[in-house]
């Protein structure tokens, strides 16, 4: 792996793999809903959409047409703490695809006609997001757990999306789309020399810019409590969440092992109890989220409203059993094997590996070291897992529900 950091703060990561005949490349910026305010909530996601809607030299149709002509896959996404633009192409088409990626990143024009057209698309996306209980429950959960920016929805509010203009975009980009807050990565059949030549040719403005400190994220207070969204869905969604560790914690691998044992996969305790033995859920799983300053460990279940009470009681019982009785060495070894397999298989997937490389650099300022990760996994003990579980589940939970009116508030069921 090669890492090049320019005086402007722009970081470029190259992982050459000449066994491939493809190149996956991306640009990640440390900008997401966690950096927003109530007045501009949704602007990160709005910008992500608008980057594809025309530049000084290309129309929106020409942008997608160039990627399609090269046979490339391309897309973008916005999270709570970062936004990413990427493509994957055959190696011989890398330059023409990267030139388009750089063009839309650097030279988008945000014409009023395109702004007005795209805001309608995003408003429809917001409407659609309310049609699925799992997504709604996720938003309710974070709104319950965090009163600040972490509690705001990535898509933003309809009121904000309806008023965003070019000046809002350019101001937000001025503050967040900084070279020091940007990582470019290449994974695949490309040399260090060729990758850096592409960056210097098409992202020269980021290289030559003066250094500016990237924006910072403060640690948010986790609030225990209950939130719900009542709607006549066919299925309901439940989330029980606890404050946990941030992305850079030395206990991250241990938490991943806890995740495997309790709720990640068909052999996990929660799946075996609620789905296989009781038959009261369609899906049940644990979902750790690790941010730059905060972490959340949640248990989620998709249930029929008639099974809500039994499901919540079973979730609570499985958590209590793990805290009280611990985990077996057999469970620990199985989890460690799963984690090593996931890490090694992830490196064989160029897209997943590229995202890991960029995320580690954006959120931690460090290189993603798979050998160091494997070493940490191998040192995990059963006592480590139980100790962390007791620390996490010893806190009061934030609980969210989306679906038909439940028999009583889910938090009352959980804590009775």
XYZ file of N, CA, C and O in Angstrom, residues 114-195:
328
model
N -31.470 22.511 -12.513
C -31.130 21.189 -11.994
C -31.417 21.100 -10.497
O -31.859 20.067 -9.997
N -31.168 22.186 -9.766
C -31.476 22.208 -8.337
C -32.963 21.955 -8.105
O -33.349 21.139 -7.265
N -33.794 22.651 -8.848
C -35.232 22.526 -8.669
C -35.729 21.136 -9.068
O -36.643 20.591 -8.442
N -35.110 20.571 -10.093
C -35.510 19.239 -10.528
C -35.086 18.190 -9.493
O -35.864 17.296 -9.145
N -33.864 18.305 -8.997
C -33.347 17.270 -8.096
C -33.981 17.346 -6.714
O -34.128 16.329 -6.043
N -34.371 18.554 -6.288
C -34.993 18.635 -4.967
C -36.314 17.846 -4.954
O -36.687 17.264 -3.945
N -37.010 17.795 -6.108
C -38.230 16.991 -6.200
C -37.908 15.511 -6.022
O -38.655 14.776 -5.373
N -36.794 15.082 -6.600
C -36.372 13.686 -6.466
C -36.084 13.363 -5.002
O -36.496 12.306 -4.493
N -35.391 14.254 -4.316
C -35.027 14.006 -2.923
C -36.259 14.041 -2.024
O -36.373 13.256 -1.076
N -37.194 14.927 -2.321
C -38.441 14.944 -1.551
C -39.187 13.623 -1.710
O -39.776 13.116 -0.742
N -39.156 13.053 -2.905
C -39.756 11.733 -3.098
C -38.990 10.659 -2.338
O -39.582 9.717 -1.800
N -37.664 10.799 -2.284
C -36.852 9.850 -1.516
C -37.216 9.913 -0.034
O -37.291 8.875 0.645
N -37.439 11.126 0.478
C -37.863 11.283 1.872
C -39.211 10.616 2.089
O -39.421 9.908 3.088
N -40.142 10.826 1.154
C -41.459 10.184 1.265
C -41.328 8.664 1.275
O -41.956 7.965 2.083
N -40.489 8.135 0.366
C -40.296 6.684 0.282
C -39.671 6.124 1.552
O -39.959 4.987 1.946
N -38.793 6.911 2.194
C -38.111 6.435 3.397
C -39.087 6.173 4.540
O -38.762 5.446 5.480
N -40.272 6.765 4.459
C -41.275 6.564 5.511
C -42.126 5.321 5.262
O -43.003 4.998 6.072
N -41.867 4.632 4.150
C -42.686 3.472 3.793
C -42.169 2.159 4.373
O -42.859 1.149 4.306
N -40.952 2.163 4.920
C -40.355 0.937 5.445
C -40.077 1.093 6.931
O -39.359 2.012 7.337
N -40.625 0.212 7.767
C -40.473 0.401 9.213
C -39.048 0.327 9.717
O -38.714 0.979 10.705
N -38.175 -0.455 9.054
C -36.803 -0.556 9.560
C -36.067 0.774 9.439
O -35.378 1.209 10.368
N -36.203 1.453 8.286
C -35.562 2.752 8.120
C -36.140 3.800 9.043
O -35.417 4.624 9.625
N -37.458 3.775 9.206
C -38.118 4.724 10.112
C -37.653 4.495 11.541
O -37.354 5.439 12.281
N -37.566 3.228 11.944
C -37.142 2.908 13.308
C -35.709 3.387 13.565
O -35.396 3.881 14.642
N -34.848 3.235 12.559
C -33.472 3.719 12.666
C -33.459 5.215 12.955
O -32.746 5.683 13.846
N -34.255 5.974 12.202
C -34.293 7.428 12.399
C -34.869 7.788 13.763
O -34.366 8.701 14.445
N -35.920 7.091 14.173
C -36.510 7.346 15.485
C -35.509 7.039 16.587
O -35.395 7.775 17.582
N -34.762 5.947 16.417
C -33.776 5.555 17.423
C -32.730 6.640 17.627
O -32.442 7.041 18.764
N -32.151 7.121 16.535
C -31.083 8.115 16.683
C -31.622 9.460 17.152
O -30.934 10.195 17.873
N -32.844 9.784 16.775
C -33.466 11.013 17.272
C -33.719 10.908 18.775
O -33.627 11.904 19.503
N -34.011 9.704 19.255
C -34.226 9.483 20.680
C -32.912 9.499 21.448
O -32.812 10.090 22.532
N -31.892 8.861 20.883
C -30.619 8.698 21.598
C -29.777 9.966 21.622
O -29.004 10.182 22.554
N -29.896 10.804 20.585
C -29.031 11.984 20.487
C -29.863 13.225 20.185
O -30.606 13.262 19.210
N -29.700 14.237 21.026
C -30.444 15.476 20.821
C -29.748 16.405 19.835
O -30.358 17.340 19.331
N -28.476 16.158 19.535
C -27.724 17.020 18.628
C -27.738 16.514 17.203
O -28.679 15.837 16.759
N -26.655 16.823 16.483
C -26.597 16.518 15.055
C -26.683 15.029 14.762
O -27.229 14.626 13.730
N -26.166 14.185 15.649
C -26.231 12.739 15.405
C -27.670 12.231 15.370
O -27.952 11.177 14.809
N -28.577 12.994 15.977
C -29.970 12.589 15.976
C -30.729 12.997 14.731
O -31.885 12.588 14.542
N -30.115 13.787 13.870
C -30.811 14.274 12.678
C -30.720 13.256 11.549
O -29.762 12.488 11.456
N -31.717 13.261 10.679
C -31.766 12.303 9.584
C -30.818 12.694 8.463
O -30.641 13.883 8.168
N -30.216 11.701 7.831
C -29.270 11.947 6.744
C -29.954 12.644 5.570
O -29.381 13.554 4.952
N -31.193 12.262 5.274
C -31.908 12.863 4.141
C -32.329 14.300 4.421
O -32.622 15.049 3.481
N -32.367 14.685 5.686
C -32.769 16.036 6.028
C -34.271 16.188 6.114
O -35.031 15.220 6.017
N -34.702 17.427 6.293
C -36.125 17.723 6.401
C -36.658 18.220 5.063
O -35.934 18.785 4.252
N -37.947 18.058 4.865
C -38.568 18.551 3.639
C -38.431 20.069 3.539
O -38.212 20.615 2.453
N -38.570 20.749 4.677
C -38.468 22.213 4.662
C -37.092 22.657 4.191
O -36.964 23.589 3.385
N -36.044 21.997 4.685
C -34.691 22.368 4.270
C -34.441 22.051 2.804
O -33.909 22.871 2.054
N -34.804 20.851 2.392
C -34.581 20.451 1.005
C -35.323 21.391 0.054
O -34.826 21.707 -1.038
N -36.472 21.865 0.457
C -37.272 22.749 -0.393
C -36.643 24.120 -0.581
O -36.977 24.826 -1.543
N -35.728 24.501 0.304
C -35.161 25.853 0.223
C -33.686 25.907 -0.152
O -33.161 26.982 -0.435
N -32.990 24.776 -0.180
C -31.562 24.806 -0.487
C -31.312 25.430 -1.858
O -31.963 25.090 -2.846
N -30.327 26.321 -1.912
C -29.930 26.938 -3.169
C -28.433 26.814 -3.377
O -27.714 26.222 -2.559
N -27.950 27.381 -4.451
C -26.534 27.281 -4.803
C -25.642 27.856 -3.721
O -24.579 27.300 -3.419
N -26.055 28.961 -3.115
C -25.223 29.587 -2.089
C -25.075 28.685 -0.867
O -24.010 28.662 -0.237
N -26.125 27.922 -0.534
C -26.033 26.983 0.588
C -25.012 25.886 0.292
O -24.231 25.488 1.160
N -25.031 25.403 -0.946
C -24.099 24.355 -1.354
C -22.663 24.857 -1.332
O -21.773 24.210 -0.762
N -22.428 26.002 -1.957
C -21.053 26.503 -2.042
C -20.488 26.840 -0.662
O -19.296 26.624 -0.408
N -21.331 27.341 0.245
C -20.848 27.656 1.589
C -20.510 26.389 2.359
O -19.477 26.314 3.039
N -21.354 25.375 2.256
C -21.075 24.123 2.957
C -19.828 23.452 2.385
O -18.991 22.923 3.134
N -19.697 23.469 1.086
C -18.498 22.907 0.465
C -17.250 23.666 0.893
O -16.199 23.062 1.122
N -17.352 24.973 1.008
C -16.199 25.778 1.427
C -15.717 25.360 2.815
O -14.511 25.356 3.092
N -16.639 24.977 3.663
C -16.284 24.626 5.038
C -15.873 23.167 5.199
O -15.085 22.838 6.083
N -16.383 22.278 4.334
C -16.194 20.843 4.554
C -15.442 20.122 3.437
O -14.739 19.146 3.717
N -15.592 20.564 2.206
C -14.924 19.885 1.092
C -13.496 20.408 0.946
O -13.100 20.920 -0.088
N -12.732 20.269 2.025
C -11.353 20.739 2.083
C -10.397 19.618 1.681
O -10.688 18.439 1.913
N -9.243 19.953 1.124
C -8.253 18.905 0.841
C -7.888 18.100 2.080
O -7.712 16.879 2.014
N -7.780 18.779 3.221
C -7.423 18.100 4.464
C -8.526 17.184 4.969
O -8.309 16.385 5.890
N -9.704 17.304 4.382
C -10.863 16.510 4.778
C -11.282 15.554 3.666
O -12.417 15.082 3.640
N -10.333 15.277 2.749
C -10.627 14.482 1.559
C -9.589 13.386 1.369
O -8.388 13.629 1.521
N -10.064 12.196 1.033
C -9.186 11.064 0.742
C -9.554 10.502 -0.621
O -10.738 10.320 -0.931
N -8.542 10.244 -1.439
C -8.715 9.593 -2.735
C -8.068 8.223 -2.641
O -6.963 8.089 -2.089
N -8.736 7.193 -3.157
C -8.166 5.848 -3.074
C -8.327 5.108 -4.394
O -9.315 5.292 -5.111
N -7.333 4.276 -4.678
C -7.349 3.389 -5.845
C -7.035 1.978 -5.366
O -6.070 1.770 -4.629
N -7.828 1.005 -5.801
C -7.557 -0.402 -5.510
C -7.694 -1.172 -6.817
O -8.722 -1.080 -7.494
N -6.652 -1.909 -7.175
C -6.732 -2.704 -8.395
C -5.477 -2.613 -9.231
O -4.381 -2.328 -8.726
N -5.632 -2.828 -10.518
C -4.485 -2.913 -11.422
C -4.051 -1.524 -11.881
O -4.284 -1.114 -13.018
N -3.390 -0.803 -10.973
C -2.869 0.521 -11.281
C -1.606 0.739 -10.464
O -1.531 0.360 -9.291
N -0.606 1.337 -11.083
C 0.651 1.580 -10.384
C 0.558 2.855 -9.561
O -0.299 3.716 -9.797
N 1.462 2.977 -8.605
C 1.544 4.199 -7.809
C 1.780 5.415 -8.712
O 1.131 6.458 -8.561
N 2.681 5.280 -9.663
C 3.003 6.398 -10.556
C 1.788 6.827 -11.365
O 1.488 8.030 -11.467
N 1.059 5.877 -11.911
C -0.100 6.219 -12.733
C -1.229 6.827 -11.897
O -1.909 7.760 -12.338
N -1.437 6.292 -10.700
C -2.500 6.817 -9.840
C -2.203 8.260 -9.429
O -3.074 9.133 -9.498
